Coordinates of N, CA, C and O in Angstrom, one line a residue:
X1 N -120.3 74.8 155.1 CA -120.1 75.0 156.6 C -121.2 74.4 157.4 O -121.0 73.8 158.5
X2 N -122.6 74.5 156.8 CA -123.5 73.9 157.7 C -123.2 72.5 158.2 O -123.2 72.2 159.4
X3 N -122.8 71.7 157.0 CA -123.1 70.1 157.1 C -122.1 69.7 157.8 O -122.3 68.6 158.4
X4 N -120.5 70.4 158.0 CA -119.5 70.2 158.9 C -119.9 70.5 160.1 O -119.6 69.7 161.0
X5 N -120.7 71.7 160.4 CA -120.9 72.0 162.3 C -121.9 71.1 162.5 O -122.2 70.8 163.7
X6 N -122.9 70.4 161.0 CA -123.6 69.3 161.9 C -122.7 68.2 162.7 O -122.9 67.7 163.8
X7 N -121.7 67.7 161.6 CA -120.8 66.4 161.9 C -120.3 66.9 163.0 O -120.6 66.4 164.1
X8 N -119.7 67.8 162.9 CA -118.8 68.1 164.1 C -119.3 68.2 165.5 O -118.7 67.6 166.4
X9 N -120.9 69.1 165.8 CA -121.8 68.7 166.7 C -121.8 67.4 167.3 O -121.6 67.1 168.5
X10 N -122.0 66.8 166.4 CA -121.9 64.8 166.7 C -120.6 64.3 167.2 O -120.6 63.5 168.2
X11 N -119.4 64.7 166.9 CA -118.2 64.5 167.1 C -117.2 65.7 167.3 O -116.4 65.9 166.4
X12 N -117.2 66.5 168.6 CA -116.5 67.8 168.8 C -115.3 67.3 168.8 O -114.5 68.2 168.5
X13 N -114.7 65.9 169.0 CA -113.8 66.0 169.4 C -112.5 65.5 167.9 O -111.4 65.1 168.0
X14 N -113.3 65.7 166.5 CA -113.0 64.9 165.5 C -111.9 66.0 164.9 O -112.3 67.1 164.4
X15 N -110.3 65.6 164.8 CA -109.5 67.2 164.4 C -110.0 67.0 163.6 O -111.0 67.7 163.7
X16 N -110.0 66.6 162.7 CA -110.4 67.1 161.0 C -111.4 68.3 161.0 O -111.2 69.5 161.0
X17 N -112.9 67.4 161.3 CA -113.9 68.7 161.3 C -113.7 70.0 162.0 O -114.0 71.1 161.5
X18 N -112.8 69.7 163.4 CA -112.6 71.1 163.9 C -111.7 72.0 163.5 O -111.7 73.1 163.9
X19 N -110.6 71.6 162.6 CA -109.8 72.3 161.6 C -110.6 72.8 160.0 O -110.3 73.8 159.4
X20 N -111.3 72.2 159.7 CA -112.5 72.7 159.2 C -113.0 74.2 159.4 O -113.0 75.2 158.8
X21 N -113.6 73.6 160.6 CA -114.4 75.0 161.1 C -113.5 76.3 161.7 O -113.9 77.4 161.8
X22 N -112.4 75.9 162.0 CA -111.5 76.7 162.2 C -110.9 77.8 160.6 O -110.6 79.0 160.4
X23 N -111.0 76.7 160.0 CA -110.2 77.7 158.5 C -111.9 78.4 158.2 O -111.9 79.5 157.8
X24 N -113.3 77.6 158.4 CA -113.8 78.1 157.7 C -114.6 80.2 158.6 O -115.0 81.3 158.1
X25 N -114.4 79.9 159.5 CA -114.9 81.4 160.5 C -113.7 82.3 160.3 O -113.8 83.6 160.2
X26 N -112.7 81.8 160.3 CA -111.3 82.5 159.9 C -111.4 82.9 158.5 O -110.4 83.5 158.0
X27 N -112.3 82.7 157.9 CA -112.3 83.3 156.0 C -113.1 83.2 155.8 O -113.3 83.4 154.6
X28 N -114.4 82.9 156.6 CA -116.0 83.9 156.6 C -116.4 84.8 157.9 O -116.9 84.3 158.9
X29 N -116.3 85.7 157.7 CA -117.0 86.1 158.7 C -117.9 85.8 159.8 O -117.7 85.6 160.9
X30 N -119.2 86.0 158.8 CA -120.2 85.2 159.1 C -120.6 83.7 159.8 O -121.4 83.4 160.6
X31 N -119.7 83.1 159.1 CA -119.8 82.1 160.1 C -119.7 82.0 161.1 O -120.4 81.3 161.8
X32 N -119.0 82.7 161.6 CA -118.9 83.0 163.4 C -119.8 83.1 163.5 O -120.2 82.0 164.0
X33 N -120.8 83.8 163.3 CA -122.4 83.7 163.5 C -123.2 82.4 163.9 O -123.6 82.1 165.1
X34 N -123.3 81.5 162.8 CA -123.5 80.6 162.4 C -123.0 79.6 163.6 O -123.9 79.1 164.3
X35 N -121.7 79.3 163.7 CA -120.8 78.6 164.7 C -121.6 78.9 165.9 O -122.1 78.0 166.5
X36 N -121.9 80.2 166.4 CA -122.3 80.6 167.5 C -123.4 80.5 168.1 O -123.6 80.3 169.3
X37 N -124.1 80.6 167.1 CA -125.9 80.1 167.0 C -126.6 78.5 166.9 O -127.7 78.1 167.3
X38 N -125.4 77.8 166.2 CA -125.7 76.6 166.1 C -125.1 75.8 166.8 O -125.2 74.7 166.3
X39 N -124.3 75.7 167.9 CA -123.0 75.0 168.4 C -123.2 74.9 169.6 O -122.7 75.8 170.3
X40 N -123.9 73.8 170.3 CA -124.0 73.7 172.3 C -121.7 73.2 172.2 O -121.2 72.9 173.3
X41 N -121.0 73.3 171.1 CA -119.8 73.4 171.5 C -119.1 74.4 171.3 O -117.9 74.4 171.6
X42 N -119.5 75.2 171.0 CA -119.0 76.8 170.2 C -118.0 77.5 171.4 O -117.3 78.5 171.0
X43 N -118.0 77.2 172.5 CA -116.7 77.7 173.4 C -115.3 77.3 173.4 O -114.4 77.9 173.8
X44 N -115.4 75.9 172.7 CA -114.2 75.6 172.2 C -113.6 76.5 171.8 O -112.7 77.0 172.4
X45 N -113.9 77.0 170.6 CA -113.2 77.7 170.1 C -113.2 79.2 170.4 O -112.7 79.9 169.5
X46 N -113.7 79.7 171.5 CA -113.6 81.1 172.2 C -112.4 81.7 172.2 O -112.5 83.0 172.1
X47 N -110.8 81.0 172.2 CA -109.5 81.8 172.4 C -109.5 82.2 170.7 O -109.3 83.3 170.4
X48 N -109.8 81.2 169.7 CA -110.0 81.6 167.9 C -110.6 82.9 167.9 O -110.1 84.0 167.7
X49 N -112.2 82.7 168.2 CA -112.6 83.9 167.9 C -112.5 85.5 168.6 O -112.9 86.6 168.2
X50 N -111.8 84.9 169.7 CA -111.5 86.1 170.7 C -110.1 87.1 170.3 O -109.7 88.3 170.6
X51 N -109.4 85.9 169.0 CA -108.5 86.7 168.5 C -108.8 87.4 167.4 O -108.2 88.4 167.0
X52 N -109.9 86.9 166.7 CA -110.4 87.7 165.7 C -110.9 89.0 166.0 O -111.0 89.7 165.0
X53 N -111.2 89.6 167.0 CA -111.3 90.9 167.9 C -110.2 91.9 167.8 O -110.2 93.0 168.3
X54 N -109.1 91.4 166.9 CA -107.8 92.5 166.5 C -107.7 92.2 164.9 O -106.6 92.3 164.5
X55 N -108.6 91.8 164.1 CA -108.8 91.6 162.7 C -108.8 92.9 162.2 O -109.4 93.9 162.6
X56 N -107.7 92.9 161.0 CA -108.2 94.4 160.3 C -109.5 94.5 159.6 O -109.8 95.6 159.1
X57 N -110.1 93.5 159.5 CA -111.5 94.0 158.7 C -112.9 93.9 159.4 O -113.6 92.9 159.7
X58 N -113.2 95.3 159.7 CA -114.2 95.8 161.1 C -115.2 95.0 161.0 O -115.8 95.0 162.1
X59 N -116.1 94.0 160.0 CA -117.0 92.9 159.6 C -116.8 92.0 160.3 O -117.7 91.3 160.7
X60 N -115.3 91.7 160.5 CA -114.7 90.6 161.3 C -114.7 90.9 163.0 O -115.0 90.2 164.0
X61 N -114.4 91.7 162.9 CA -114.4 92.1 164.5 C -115.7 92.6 165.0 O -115.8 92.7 166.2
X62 N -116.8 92.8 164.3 CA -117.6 92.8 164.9 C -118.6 91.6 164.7 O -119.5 91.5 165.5
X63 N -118.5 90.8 163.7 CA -119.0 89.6 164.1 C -118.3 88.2 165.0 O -118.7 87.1 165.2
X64 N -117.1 89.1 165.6 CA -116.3 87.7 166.6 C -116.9 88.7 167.8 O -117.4 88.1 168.8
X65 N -116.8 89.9 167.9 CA -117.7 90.3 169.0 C -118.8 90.0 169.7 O -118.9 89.7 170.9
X66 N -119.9 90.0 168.7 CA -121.0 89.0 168.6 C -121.2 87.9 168.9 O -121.7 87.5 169.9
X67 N -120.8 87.3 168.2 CA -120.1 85.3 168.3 C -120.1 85.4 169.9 O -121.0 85.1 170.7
X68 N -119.1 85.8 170.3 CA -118.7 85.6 171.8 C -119.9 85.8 172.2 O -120.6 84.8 172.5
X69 N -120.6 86.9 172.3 CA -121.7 87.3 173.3 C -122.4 86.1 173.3 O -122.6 85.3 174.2
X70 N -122.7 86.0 172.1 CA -124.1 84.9 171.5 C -123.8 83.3 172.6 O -124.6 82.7 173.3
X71 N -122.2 83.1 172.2 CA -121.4 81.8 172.8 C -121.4 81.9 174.4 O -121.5 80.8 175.1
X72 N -121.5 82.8 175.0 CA -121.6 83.6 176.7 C -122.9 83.8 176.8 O -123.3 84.1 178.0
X73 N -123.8 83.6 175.8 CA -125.6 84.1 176.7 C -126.2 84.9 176.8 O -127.4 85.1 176.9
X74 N -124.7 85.9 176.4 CA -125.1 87.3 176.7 C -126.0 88.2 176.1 O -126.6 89.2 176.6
X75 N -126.3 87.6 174.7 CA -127.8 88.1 173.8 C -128.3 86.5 173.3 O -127.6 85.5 173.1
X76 N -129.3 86.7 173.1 CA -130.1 85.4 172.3 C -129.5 84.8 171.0 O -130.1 83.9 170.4

Protein backbone atom coordinates (compact mmCIF):
# COMPACT_ATOMS: atom_id res chain seq x y z
CA UNK A 1 0.00 0.00 0.00
CA UNK A 2 2.70 2.42 0.86
CA UNK A 3 4.59 2.38 -2.53
CA UNK A 4 1.13 2.63 -4.55
CA UNK A 5 -0.14 6.04 -2.48
CA UNK A 6 3.46 7.04 -3.35
CA UNK A 7 2.80 6.46 -7.28
CA UNK A 8 -0.43 7.47 -7.02
CA UNK A 9 0.56 10.87 -5.14
CA UNK A 10 2.62 11.59 -8.39
CA UNK A 11 -0.19 10.61 -10.61
CA UNK A 12 -3.89 11.03 -8.90
CA UNK A 13 -5.22 10.87 -11.86
CA UNK A 14 -3.81 7.14 -12.94
CA UNK A 15 -7.15 4.45 -12.83
CA UNK A 16 -5.08 1.69 -12.13
CA UNK A 17 -3.33 2.99 -8.90
CA UNK A 18 -6.64 4.57 -7.78
CA UNK A 19 -8.46 1.27 -8.08
CA UNK A 20 -5.70 -0.06 -6.17
CA UNK A 21 -6.10 2.07 -3.37
CA UNK A 22 -9.60 1.71 -3.54
CA UNK A 23 -9.69 -2.35 -3.14
CA UNK A 24 -6.82 -1.76 -0.85
CA UNK A 25 -8.79 0.69 2.34
CA UNK A 26 -11.89 -1.32 1.44
CA UNK A 27 -10.03 -4.65 2.90
CA UNK A 28 -7.76 -2.88 5.31
CA UNK A 29 -8.96 -0.90 7.51
CA UNK A 30 -6.22 0.74 8.44
CA UNK A 31 -5.30 2.00 5.57
CA UNK A 32 -7.73 4.55 5.62
CA UNK A 33 -5.47 5.79 8.08
CA UNK A 34 -2.67 5.70 6.14
CA UNK A 35 -4.54 7.18 2.79
CA UNK A 36 -5.50 9.97 5.13
CA UNK A 37 -2.29 10.87 6.68
CA UNK A 38 -0.31 10.51 3.64
CA UNK A 39 -2.46 11.95 0.67
CA UNK A 40 -2.57 16.00 -0.18
CA UNK A 41 -5.37 13.81 -2.56
CA UNK A 42 -7.15 11.83 -0.06
CA UNK A 43 -10.66 13.68 -0.74
CA UNK A 44 -10.96 12.01 -3.76
CA UNK A 45 -11.99 9.48 -2.36
CA UNK A 46 -14.26 10.93 0.53
CA UNK A 47 -17.81 9.53 -1.07
CA UNK A 48 -15.58 5.66 -0.63
CA UNK A 49 -14.76 6.23 2.69
CA UNK A 50 -17.85 8.05 3.82
CA UNK A 51 -19.63 4.84 2.80
CA UNK A 52 -17.48 2.77 4.87
CA UNK A 53 -19.38 4.68 7.88
CA UNK A 54 -22.31 1.79 7.46
CA UNK A 55 -19.54 -1.13 7.51
CA UNK A 56 -20.53 -4.00 9.71
CA UNK A 57 -17.19 -4.20 11.24
CA UNK A 58 -16.99 -1.23 14.05
CA UNK A 59 -12.80 -1.17 13.26
CA UNK A 60 -14.05 -0.16 9.92
CA UNK A 61 -16.27 2.46 10.80
CA UNK A 62 -14.38 3.88 13.09
CA UNK A 63 -11.35 4.26 11.15
CA UNK A 64 -13.38 5.83 7.94
CA UNK A 65 -14.62 8.09 10.78
CA UNK A 66 -11.28 9.14 11.45
CA UNK A 67 -9.92 9.15 7.87
CA UNK A 68 -12.56 11.77 7.05
CA UNK A 69 -11.69 13.97 10.01
CA UNK A 70 -7.93 13.65 9.43
CA UNK A 71 -8.96 14.30 5.23
CA UNK A 72 -11.25 17.63 6.63
CA UNK A 73 -8.44 19.08 9.19
CA UNK A 74 -10.54 18.34 11.61
CA UNK A 75 -7.69 16.59 13.90
CA UNK A 76 -3.95 16.45 12.96
Amino acid sequence: MPATLALWNRDPDDPVLTLELKTAFQSDAHSLLTLASDSPHASRFLPEITALLDHPAENTRRNAARAIRKIKGDIP
